[in-house]
Every structure is written in C-alpha cells, then in structure tokens.
Short mmCIF file of C-alpha atoms in Angstrom, two decimals:
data_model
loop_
_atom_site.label_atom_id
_atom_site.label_comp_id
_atom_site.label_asym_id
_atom_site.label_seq_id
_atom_site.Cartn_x
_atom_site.Cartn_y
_atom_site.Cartn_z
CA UNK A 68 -31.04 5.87 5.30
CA UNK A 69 -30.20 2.02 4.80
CA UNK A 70 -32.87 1.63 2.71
CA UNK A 71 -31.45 4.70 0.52
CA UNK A 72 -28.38 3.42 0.27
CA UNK A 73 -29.63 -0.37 -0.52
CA UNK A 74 -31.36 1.42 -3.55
CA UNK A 75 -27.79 3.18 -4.34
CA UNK A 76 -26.42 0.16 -4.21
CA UNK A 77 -28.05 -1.41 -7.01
CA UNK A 78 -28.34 1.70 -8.78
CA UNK A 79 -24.42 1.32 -8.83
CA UNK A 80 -24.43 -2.29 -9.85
CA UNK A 81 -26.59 -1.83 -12.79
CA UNK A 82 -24.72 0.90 -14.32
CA UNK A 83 -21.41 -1.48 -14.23
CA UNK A 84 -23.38 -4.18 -16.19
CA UNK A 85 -21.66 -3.82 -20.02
CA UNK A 86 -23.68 -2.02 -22.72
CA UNK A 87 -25.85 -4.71 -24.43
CA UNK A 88 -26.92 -6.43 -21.72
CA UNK A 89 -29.97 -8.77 -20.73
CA UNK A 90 -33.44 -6.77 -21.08
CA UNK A 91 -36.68 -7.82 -21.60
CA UNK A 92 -37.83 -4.30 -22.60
CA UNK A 93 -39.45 -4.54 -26.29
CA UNK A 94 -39.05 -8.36 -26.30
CA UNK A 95 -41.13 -11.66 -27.20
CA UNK A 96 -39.85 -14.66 -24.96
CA UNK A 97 -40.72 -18.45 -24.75
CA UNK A 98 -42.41 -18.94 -21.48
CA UNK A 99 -40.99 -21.54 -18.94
CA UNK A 100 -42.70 -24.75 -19.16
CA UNK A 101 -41.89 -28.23 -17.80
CA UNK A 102 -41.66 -31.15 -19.87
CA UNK A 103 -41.19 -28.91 -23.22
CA UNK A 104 -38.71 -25.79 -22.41
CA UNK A 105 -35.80 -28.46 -23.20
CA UNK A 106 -32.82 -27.68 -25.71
CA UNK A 107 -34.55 -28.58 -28.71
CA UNK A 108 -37.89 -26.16 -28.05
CA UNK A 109 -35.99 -23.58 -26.98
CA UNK A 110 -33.45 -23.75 -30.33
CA UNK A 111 -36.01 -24.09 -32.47
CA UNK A 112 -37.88 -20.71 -30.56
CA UNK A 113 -34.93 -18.74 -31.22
CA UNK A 114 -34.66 -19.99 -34.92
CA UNK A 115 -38.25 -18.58 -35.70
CA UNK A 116 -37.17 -15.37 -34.17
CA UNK A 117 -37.90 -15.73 -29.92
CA UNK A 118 -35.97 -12.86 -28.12
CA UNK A 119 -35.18 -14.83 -25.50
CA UNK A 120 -35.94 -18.33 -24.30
CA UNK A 121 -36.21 -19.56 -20.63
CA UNK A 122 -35.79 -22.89 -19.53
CA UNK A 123 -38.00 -25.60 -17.67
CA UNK A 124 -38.18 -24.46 -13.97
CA UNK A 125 -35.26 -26.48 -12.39
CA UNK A 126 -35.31 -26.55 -8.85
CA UNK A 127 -32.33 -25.00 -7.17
CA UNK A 128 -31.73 -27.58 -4.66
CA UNK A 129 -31.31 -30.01 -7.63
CA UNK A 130 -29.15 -27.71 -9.76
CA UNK A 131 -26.35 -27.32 -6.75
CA UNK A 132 -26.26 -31.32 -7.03
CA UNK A 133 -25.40 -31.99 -10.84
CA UNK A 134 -22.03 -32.31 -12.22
CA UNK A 135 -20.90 -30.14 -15.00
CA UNK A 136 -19.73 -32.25 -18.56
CA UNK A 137 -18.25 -30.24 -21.62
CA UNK A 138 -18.51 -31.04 -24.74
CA UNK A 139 -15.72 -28.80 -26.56
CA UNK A 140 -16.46 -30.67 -29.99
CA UNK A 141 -20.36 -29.75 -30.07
CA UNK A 142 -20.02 -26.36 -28.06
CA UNK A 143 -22.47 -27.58 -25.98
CA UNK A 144 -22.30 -28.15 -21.79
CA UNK A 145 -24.42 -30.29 -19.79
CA UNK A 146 -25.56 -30.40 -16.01
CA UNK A 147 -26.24 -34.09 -15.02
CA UNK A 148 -27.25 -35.61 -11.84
CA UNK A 149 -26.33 -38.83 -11.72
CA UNK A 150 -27.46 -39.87 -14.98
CA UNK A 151 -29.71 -37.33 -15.94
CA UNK A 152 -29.70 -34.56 -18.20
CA UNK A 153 -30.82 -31.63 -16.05
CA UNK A 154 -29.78 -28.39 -18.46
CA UNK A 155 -28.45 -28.85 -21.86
CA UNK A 156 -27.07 -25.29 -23.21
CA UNK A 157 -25.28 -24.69 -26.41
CA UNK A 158 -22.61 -21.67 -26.31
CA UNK A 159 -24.22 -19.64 -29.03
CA UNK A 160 -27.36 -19.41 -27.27
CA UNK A 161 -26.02 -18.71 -24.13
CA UNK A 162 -26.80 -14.87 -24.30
CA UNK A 163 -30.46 -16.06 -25.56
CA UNK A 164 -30.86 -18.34 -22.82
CA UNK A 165 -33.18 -17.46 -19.53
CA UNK A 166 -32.94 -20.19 -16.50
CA UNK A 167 -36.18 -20.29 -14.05
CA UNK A 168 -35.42 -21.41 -10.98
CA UNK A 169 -37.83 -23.09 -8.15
CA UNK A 170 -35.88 -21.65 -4.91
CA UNK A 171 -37.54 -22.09 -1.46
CA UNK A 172 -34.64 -19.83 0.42
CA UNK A 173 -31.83 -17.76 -0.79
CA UNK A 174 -28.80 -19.67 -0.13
CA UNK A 175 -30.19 -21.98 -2.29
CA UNK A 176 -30.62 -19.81 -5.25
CA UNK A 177 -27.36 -18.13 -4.47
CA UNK A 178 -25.46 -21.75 -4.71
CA UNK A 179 -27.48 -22.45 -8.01
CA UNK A 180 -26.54 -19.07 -9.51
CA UNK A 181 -22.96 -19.83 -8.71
CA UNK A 182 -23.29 -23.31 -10.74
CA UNK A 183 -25.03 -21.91 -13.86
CA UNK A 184 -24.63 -18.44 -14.26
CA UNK A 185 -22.12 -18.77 -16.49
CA UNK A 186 -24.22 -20.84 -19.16
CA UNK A 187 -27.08 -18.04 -19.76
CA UNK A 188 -27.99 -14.67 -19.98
CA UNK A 189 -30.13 -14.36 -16.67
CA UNK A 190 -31.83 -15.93 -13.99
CA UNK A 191 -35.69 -15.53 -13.06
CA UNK A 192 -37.27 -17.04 -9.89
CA UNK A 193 -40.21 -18.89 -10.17
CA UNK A 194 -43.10 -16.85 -7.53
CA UNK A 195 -45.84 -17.74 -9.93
CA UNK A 196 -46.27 -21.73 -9.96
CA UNK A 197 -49.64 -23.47 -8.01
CA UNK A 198 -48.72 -26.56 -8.75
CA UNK A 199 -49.05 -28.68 -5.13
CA UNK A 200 -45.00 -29.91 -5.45
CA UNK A 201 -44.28 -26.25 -5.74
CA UNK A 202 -46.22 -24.91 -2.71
CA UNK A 203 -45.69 -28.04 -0.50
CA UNK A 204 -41.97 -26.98 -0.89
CA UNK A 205 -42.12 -23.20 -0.20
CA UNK A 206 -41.57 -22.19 -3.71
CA UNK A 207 -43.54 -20.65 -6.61
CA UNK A 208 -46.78 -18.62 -5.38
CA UNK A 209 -46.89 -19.42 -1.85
CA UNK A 210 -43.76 -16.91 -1.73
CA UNK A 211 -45.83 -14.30 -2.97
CA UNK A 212 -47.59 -15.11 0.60
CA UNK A 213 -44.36 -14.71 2.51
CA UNK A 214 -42.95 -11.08 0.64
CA UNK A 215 -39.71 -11.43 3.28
CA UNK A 216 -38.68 -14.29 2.02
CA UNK A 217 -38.98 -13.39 -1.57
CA UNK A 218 -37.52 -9.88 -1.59
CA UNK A 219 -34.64 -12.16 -0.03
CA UNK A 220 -34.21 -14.45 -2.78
CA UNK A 221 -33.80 -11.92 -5.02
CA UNK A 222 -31.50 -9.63 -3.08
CA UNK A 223 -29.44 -12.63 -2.76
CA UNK A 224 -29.26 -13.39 -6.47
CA UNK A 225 -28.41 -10.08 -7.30
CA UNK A 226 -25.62 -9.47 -4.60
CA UNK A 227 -24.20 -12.70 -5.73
CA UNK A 228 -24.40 -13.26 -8.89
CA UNK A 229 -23.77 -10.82 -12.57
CA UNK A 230 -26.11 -11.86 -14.96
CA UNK A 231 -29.69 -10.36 -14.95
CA UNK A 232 -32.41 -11.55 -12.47
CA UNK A 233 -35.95 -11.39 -13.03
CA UNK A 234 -39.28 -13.12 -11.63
CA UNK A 235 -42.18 -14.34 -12.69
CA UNK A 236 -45.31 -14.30 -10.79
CA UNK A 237 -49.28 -13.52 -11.07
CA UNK A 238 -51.88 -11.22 -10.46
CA UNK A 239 -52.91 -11.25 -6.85
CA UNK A 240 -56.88 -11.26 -5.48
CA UNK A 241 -56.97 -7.27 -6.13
CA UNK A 242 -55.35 -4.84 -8.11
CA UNK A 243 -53.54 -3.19 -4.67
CA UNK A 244 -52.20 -6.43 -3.70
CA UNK A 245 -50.87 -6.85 -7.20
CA UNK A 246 -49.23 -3.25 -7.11
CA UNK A 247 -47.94 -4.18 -3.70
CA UNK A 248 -46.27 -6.89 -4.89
CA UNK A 249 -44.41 -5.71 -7.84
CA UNK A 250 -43.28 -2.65 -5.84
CA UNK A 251 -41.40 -4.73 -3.08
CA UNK A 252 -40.11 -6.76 -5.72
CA UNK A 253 -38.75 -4.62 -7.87
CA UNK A 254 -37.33 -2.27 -4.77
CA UNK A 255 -35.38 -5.30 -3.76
CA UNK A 256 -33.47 -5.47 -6.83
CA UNK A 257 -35.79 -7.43 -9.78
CA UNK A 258 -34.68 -6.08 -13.35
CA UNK A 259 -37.66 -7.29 -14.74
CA UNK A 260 -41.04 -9.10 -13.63
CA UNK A 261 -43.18 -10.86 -15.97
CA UNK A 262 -46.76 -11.04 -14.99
CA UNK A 263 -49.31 -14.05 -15.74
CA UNK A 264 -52.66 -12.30 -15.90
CA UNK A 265 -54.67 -15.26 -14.26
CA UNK A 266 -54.82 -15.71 -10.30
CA UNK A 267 -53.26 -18.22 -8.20
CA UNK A 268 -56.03 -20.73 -8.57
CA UNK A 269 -56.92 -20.12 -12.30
CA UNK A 270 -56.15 -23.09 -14.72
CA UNK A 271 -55.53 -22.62 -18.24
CA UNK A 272 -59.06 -23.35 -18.97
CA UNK A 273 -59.61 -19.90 -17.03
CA UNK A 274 -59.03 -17.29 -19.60
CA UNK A 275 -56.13 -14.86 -18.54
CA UNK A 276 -57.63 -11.20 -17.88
CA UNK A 277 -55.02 -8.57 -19.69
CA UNK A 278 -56.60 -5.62 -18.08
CA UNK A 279 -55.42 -6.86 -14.54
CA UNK A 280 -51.74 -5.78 -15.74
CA UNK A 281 -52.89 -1.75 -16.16
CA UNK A 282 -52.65 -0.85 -12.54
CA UNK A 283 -49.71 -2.82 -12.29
CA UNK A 284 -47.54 -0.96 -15.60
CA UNK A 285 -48.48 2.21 -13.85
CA UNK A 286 -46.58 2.07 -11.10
CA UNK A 287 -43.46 -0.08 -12.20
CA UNK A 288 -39.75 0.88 -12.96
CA UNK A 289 -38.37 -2.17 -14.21
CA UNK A 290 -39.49 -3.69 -17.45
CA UNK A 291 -43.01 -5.60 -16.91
CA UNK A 292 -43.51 -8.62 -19.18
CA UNK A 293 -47.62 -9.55 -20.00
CA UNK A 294 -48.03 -13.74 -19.97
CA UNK A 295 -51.56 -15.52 -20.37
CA UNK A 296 -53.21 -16.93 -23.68
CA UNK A 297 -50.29 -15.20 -25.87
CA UNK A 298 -50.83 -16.85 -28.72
CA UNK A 299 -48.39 -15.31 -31.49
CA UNK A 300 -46.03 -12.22 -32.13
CA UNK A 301 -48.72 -10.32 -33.63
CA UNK A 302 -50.99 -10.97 -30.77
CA UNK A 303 -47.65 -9.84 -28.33
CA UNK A 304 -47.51 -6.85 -29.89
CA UNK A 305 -51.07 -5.95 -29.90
CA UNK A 306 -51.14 -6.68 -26.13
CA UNK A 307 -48.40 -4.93 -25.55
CA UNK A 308 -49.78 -1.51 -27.18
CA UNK A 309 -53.16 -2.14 -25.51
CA UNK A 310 -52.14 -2.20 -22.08
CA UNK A 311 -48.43 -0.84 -22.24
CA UNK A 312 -46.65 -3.68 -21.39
CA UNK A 313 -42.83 -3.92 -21.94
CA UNK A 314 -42.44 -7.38 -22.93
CA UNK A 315 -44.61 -10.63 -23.94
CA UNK A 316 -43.97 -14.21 -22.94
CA UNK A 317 -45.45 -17.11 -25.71
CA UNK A 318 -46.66 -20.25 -23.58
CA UNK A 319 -48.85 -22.79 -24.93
CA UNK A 320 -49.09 -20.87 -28.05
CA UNK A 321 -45.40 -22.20 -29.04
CA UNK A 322 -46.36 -25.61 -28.22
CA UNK A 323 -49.35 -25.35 -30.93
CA UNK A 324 -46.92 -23.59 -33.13
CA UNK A 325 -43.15 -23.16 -32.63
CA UNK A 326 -43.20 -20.58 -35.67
CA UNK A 327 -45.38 -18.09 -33.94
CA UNK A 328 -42.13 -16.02 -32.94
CA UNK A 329 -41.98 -15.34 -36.88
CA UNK A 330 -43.30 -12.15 -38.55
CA UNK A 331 -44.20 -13.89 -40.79
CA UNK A 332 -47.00 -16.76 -41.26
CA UNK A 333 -45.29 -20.55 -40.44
CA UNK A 334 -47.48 -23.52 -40.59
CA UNK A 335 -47.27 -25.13 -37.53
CA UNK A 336 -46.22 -27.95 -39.66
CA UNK A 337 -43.49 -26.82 -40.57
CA UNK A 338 -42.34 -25.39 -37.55
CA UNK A 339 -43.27 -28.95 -35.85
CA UNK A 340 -40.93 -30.40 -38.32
CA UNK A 341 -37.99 -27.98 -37.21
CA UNK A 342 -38.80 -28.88 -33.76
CA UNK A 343 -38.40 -32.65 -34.40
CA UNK A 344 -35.48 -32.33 -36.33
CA UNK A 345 -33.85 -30.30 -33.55
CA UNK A 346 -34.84 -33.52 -31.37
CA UNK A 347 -32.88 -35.89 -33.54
CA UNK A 348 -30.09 -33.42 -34.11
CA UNK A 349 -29.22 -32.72 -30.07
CA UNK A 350 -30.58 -36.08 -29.17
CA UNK A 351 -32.20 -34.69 -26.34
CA UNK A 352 -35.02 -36.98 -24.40
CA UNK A 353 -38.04 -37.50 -26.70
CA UNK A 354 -40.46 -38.03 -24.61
CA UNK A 355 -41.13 -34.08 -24.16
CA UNK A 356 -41.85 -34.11 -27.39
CA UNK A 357 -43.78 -36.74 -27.97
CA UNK A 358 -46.55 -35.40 -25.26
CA UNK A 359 -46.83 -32.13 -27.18
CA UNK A 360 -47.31 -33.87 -30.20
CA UNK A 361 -50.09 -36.40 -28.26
CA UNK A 362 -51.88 -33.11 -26.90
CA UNK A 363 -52.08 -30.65 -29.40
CA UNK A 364 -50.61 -32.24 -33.29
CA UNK A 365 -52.09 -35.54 -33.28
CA UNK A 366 -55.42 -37.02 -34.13
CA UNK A 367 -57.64 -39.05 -31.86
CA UNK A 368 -56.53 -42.29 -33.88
CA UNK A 369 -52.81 -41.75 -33.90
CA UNK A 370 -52.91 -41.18 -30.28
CA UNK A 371 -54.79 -43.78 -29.24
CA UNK A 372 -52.38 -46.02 -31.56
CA UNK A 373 -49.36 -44.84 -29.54
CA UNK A 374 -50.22 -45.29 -26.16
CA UNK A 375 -51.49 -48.85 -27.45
CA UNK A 376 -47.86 -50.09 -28.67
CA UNK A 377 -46.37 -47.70 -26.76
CA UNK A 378 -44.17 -46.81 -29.22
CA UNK A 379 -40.35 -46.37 -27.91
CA UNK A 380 -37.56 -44.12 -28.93
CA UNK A 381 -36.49 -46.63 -31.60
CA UNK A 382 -39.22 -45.61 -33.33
CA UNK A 383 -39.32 -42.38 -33.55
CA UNK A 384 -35.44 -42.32 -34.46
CA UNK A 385 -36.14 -44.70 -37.50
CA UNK A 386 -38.75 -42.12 -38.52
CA UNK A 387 -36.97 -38.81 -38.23
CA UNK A 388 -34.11 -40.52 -39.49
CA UNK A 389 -35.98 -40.92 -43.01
CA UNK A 390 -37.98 -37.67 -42.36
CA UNK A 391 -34.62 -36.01 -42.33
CA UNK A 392 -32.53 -37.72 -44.73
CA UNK A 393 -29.85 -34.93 -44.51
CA UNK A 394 -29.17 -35.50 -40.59
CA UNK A 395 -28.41 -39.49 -41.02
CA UNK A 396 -28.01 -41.16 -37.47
CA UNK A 397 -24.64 -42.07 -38.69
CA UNK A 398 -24.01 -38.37 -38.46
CA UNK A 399 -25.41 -37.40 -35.11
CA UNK A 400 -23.13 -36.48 -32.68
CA UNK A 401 -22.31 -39.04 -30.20
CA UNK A 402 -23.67 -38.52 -26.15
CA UNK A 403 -21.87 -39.18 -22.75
CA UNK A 404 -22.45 -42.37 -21.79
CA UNK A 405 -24.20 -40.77 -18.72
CA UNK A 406 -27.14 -38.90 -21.05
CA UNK A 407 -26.81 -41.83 -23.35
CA UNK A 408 -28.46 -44.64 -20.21
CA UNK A 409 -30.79 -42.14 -20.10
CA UNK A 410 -32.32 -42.40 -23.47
CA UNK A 411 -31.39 -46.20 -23.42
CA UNK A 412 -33.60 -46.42 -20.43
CA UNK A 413 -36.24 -44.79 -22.29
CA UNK A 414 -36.17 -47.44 -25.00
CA UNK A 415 -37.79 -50.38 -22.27
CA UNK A 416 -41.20 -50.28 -22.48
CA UNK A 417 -43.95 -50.37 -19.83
CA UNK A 418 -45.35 -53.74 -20.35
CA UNK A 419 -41.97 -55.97 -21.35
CA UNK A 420 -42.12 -59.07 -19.42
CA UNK A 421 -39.57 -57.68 -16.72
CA UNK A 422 -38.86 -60.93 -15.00
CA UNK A 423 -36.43 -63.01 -17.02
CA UNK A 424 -37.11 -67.27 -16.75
CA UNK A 425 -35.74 -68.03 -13.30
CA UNK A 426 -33.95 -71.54 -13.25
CA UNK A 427 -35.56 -72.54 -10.13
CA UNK A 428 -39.13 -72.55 -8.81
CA UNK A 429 -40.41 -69.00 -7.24
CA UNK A 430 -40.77 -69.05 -3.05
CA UNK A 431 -43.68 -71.48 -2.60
CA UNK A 432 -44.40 -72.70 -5.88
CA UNK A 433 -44.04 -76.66 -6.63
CA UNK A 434 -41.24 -77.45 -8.61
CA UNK A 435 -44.26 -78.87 -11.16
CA UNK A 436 -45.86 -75.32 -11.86
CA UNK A 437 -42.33 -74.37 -13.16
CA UNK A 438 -42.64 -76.05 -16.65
CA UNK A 439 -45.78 -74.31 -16.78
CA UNK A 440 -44.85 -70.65 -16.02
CA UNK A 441 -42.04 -71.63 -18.79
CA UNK A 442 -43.98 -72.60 -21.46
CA UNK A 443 -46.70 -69.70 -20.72
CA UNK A 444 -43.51 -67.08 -21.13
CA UNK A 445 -42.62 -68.60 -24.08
CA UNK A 446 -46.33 -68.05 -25.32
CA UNK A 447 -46.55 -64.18 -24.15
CA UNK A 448 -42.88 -63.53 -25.97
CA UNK A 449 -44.20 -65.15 -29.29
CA UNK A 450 -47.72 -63.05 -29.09
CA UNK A 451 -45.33 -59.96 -28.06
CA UNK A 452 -42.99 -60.40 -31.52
CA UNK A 453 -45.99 -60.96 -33.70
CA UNK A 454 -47.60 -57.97 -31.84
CA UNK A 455 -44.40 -55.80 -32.37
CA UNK A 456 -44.45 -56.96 -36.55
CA UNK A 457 -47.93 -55.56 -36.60
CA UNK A 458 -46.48 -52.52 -34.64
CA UNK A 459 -43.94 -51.85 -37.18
CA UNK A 460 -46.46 -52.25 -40.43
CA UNK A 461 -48.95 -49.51 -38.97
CA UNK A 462 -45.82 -46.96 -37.83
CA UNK A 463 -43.92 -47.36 -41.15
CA UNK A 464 -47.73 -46.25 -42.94
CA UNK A 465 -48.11 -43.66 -40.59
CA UNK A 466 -44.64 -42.34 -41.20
CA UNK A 467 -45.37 -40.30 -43.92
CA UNK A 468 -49.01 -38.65 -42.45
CA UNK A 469 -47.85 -38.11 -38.66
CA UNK A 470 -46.59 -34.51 -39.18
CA UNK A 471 -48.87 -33.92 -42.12
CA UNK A 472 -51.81 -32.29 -40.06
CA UNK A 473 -52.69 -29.17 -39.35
CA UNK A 474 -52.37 -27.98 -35.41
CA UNK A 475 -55.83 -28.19 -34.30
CA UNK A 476 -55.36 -27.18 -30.49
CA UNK A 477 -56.54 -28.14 -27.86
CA UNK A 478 -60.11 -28.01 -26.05
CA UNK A 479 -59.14 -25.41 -23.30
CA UNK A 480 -56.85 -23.95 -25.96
CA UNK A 481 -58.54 -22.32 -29.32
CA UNK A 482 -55.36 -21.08 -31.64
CA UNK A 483 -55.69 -21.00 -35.54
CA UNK A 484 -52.49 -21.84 -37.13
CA UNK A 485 -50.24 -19.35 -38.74
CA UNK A 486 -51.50 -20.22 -42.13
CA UNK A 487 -55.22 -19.65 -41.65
#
C-alpha cells in the first residue's frame, strides 16, 4: 500500500543517515525558551555537560528572510534580518545545536530548513506553544488541533532536508488523545517527540503531571523526551527511570541554575558567572540576560534599583569587564556593524529626553514660550547628569555583591540550588 511504502521510505532514509548521528535517546537537553535560549545560555549549557541544546523558537517565516554573515576568524555564523541578530551558532557546537522552529505550513519550514540546516544538528517544530502570537498564527498547539497539517510539516522537513527532525508538543485532554497524537506523528516521519507533561492551558504555576507520559512511552517507536518542572540531571534521570522516558529536557531549571547539567553539585553562582562571562565573551544582546537575572538571581532591592536607572549595556560591560579581568574589552572580538547597531541601540535608554532643542518654536507655540522650553531642557539635562553620578556610585558598590547571592527561585518555581 502507499502508506506501506511511505513507511519504507523513511525506513530507507534513516538507515543512510551516518553512524553517530542526532538522537535524543539517553540524553539531557536545554529546553527551547525565548528571550534566554541565545548563544551564550546555550554555550554555557553544553559547558556544564547539556547533551544537546535547542534554540529560542524562531519563526520560519522570519528565518527564510535573514541574510547569512560569516565570521571565518571567530568560527562563528550569523543570521540577521536587517539589523538583527536572529541565530548566532559557533561551528563547534554545531552538532550540539537543536533549532525550534514556529512553522504555520510546510513550505515554510521546508524554505527555513534549506537556510539553516547546515548550522545544527536537527530541527524540531514547535506543536506545543499557547502563547496567543503562536495560535493567532497557526503554529504551536493549535496544530495539534489540525493533525493534517502537522503530519505535513514534518513530512516536509524530512523529505527535504538531512539533519534530524523532531517535535515538541503536550499532553492532550486524555490519555487516548495523547497516544493519538504521538502515533500520527511519529508515523509521518518524527525521530523523536519530546513531551511537556502539562495541558494546553496549564501555566507554569500548574505543576507538570509525569504520569501523563506512561500511556504515551507505551506505545511509541521513536525516542520520547519527558519536559515539565525538570529541575536538574539527577532529577532527569530519576524521571526518566520512573516512567521510562528516553530523554529529559531542563527548562526553567537552567535559568535558576545553568550548572544543573553537571553530575556534579555547581552553585548557581558560579554557573551564573559562566553564563555572564559567555555574554561578554560573544557579545551577544544582554538584555536576555539581564531578565533572568531580574526574575530568579536578584533581590527585591537590586531589582527595583535597576528598573529605576534603568541601567544600560554600558553598565553591565564596565562590570563584567572587571568581574572578568582575563577577557578585557580590549580583547573581545569585534561585531558586524549590523549586530553591533543592535547593541548600540540598546545603550539609549527609555526616558532620555528624545527631542533634541529645536531652533524654532514648535507648531502653535509663541515664539516667547521658546526661551522657556530651553531653559527647562537645560534644567532636566543637569538633574539627569547629577542623577546618572548617583547612578554610577550605587552600581560601582553593587558590583562586587550582584552575583554574590544564592539562586532563590522564583514564587511559581521552588528549586534548591546545587549546593544545598
């Protein structure tokens, strides 16, 4: 039959793929998460001893649009639209490296794989995501609603492309639709399928149910990866003996503590600092960072300080920079001028007085009420530079304490650190 011969089909293909390649059988992975699955999360991951990491979901339809820049001197590529840095992967940890795509329809997907496949070591579709910009768009969970147009996307991705393709999704309303689910997928081709154990309209503050993943183990033949409150190897590995799982996937718990690939205890101190350094060493976008460190590192007081002066990129260079004597800014490797308007951009601050002293009156106003506005701007930029002195006396004294505390978590997120 067709379908027989679909099955053969792949059969075939997979037995051509090289000894060595891409599984997620007996693995511990950094989830996908936006804002912090950058370059620098991701390295440090892999330093602490992550099997794989994935990426940030990128939407497809994005992905076909960027430009491709190398960097032969760093070993390093980047995909840029216009002037911003949409994947940044290093060559040594391409075959380390998992991209999540947010694909809507196949021909999408297909054109992304065709830009990036090259640059990592598989490809997993995004059928798990509730987030409203995801379902609006017909991607993440919604496709789990519409099973044609899933199966699809991932017969697509693997007739067209040769690096491994997984997907990610979540357990459905009952255990059968679940089952149903991971059977269609993974008859249309999916290598592996990592399953969050909380249901499409869980929150994190919804603890994920492990036991919904049984049912779903039993009847799979591709590798099945458990996701949901995994909060460190040890934990992985217990899961994955209690309910048979192939493969774990780290979330939130490598936000509290980058070190909690390790087997053995990091502080999350420590592995913060790693993190951090691997900020100022790529020279990736800080402002990832810096909300991880606002949510789960930092104390009340230090947060609240922050989002008062609104501290800028300058700042946090100057303080790395003497954190990390060793990695002087003299000595970081320079950026493209397209990723470097980026972080330049990131350097203006909210409430600058945007509107430089016009020469003439504004539409309507008397030419009187012009001294006036002058003299008050002159007023507001000589509060702002005594405000900015104060600024720089109260960051230099919390230079040294920032990183010094211990990750305390967050309320819908109770993780001791490695250390306790």
């Amino acid at each position: 039959s067709a379908a027989r011969m679909n099955a053969n089909d792949l059969h075939s293909k997979e037995q051509e793929l090289c000894q060595g390649s891409t599984t997620f059988k007996n693995k511990i992975m950094l989830a996908p998460m936006v804002r912090a699955g950058r370059l620098p999360l991701r390295q440090t991951c892999l330093q602490f001893g992550a099997d794989y990491a994935f990426t940030e979901e990128l939407i497809a339809k994005k992905v076909v649009q960027c430009a491709r820049e190398r960097f032969e001197d760093h070993k390093m590529t980047y995909l840029l639209k216009r002037s911003e840095g949409v994947l940044q992967v290093k060559d040594d940890q391409r075959d380390k490296t998992i991209l999540q795509l947010g694909i809507s329809q196949a021909v999408d997907g297909v054109r992304a794989a065709e830009v990036t496949q090259d640059l990592v070591a598989g490809i997993d579709v995004n059928f798990g995501c509730p987030k409203p910009f995801s379902v609006k768009n017909g991607m993440g969970v919604v496709l789990m609603d519409k099973m044609e147009v899933a199966e699809d996307i991932v017969k697509s991705l693997r007739r067209n492309s040769n690096v491994h393709i997984s997907c990610k999704t979540r357990v459905g309303d009952t255990d059968a639709i679940s089952v149903e689910r991971v059977r269609r997928l993974q008859a249309c081709g999916a290598q592996a399928i990592t399953i969050h154990c909380r249901q499409r309209d869980d929150r994190p503050i919804v603890p994920a149910n492990p036991e919904r993943i049984r049912p779903i183990i039993d009847c799979a033949e591709v590798p099945i990866v458990i996701n949901g409150d995994v909060k460190d190897r040890n934990h992985a590995l217990q899961l994955m003996s209690d309910t048979g799982a192939h493969g774990a996937m780290i979330g939130r718990g490598a936000l509290v503590n980058p070190g909690c690939f390790s087997s053995s205890p990091v502080l999350a101190e420590d592995a913060h600092r790693e993190w951090a350094r691997n900020v100022v060493l790529t020279q990736d976008n800080f402002t990832p960072y810096k909300y991880v460190m606002i949510k789960y590192v930092l104390e009340n007081e230090q947060v609240q300080f922050i989002k008062r002066a609104n501290i800028g990129l300058d700042w946090w260079n100057w303080k790395y920079s003497h954190n990390f004597g060793d990695i002087g800014l003299e000595r970081q490797m320079p950026l493209p001028a397209a990723v470097q308007a980026v972080i330049d951009n990131k350097l203006k601050r909210d409430k600058c007085i945007k509107r430089s002293l016009a020469n003439e009156p504004k539409h309507g106003q008397p030419a009187g009420e012009l001294q006036g506005d002058i003299a008050q701007s002159a007023e507001k930029q000589e509060r702002r530079g005594d405000q900015e002195q104060q600024v720089a006396v109260v960051a230099s004294q919390m230079s040294e304490t920032l990183l010094q505390k211990s990750c305390r978590g967050s309320p819908k997120f109770s993780y001791r650190s490695a250390g306790s």
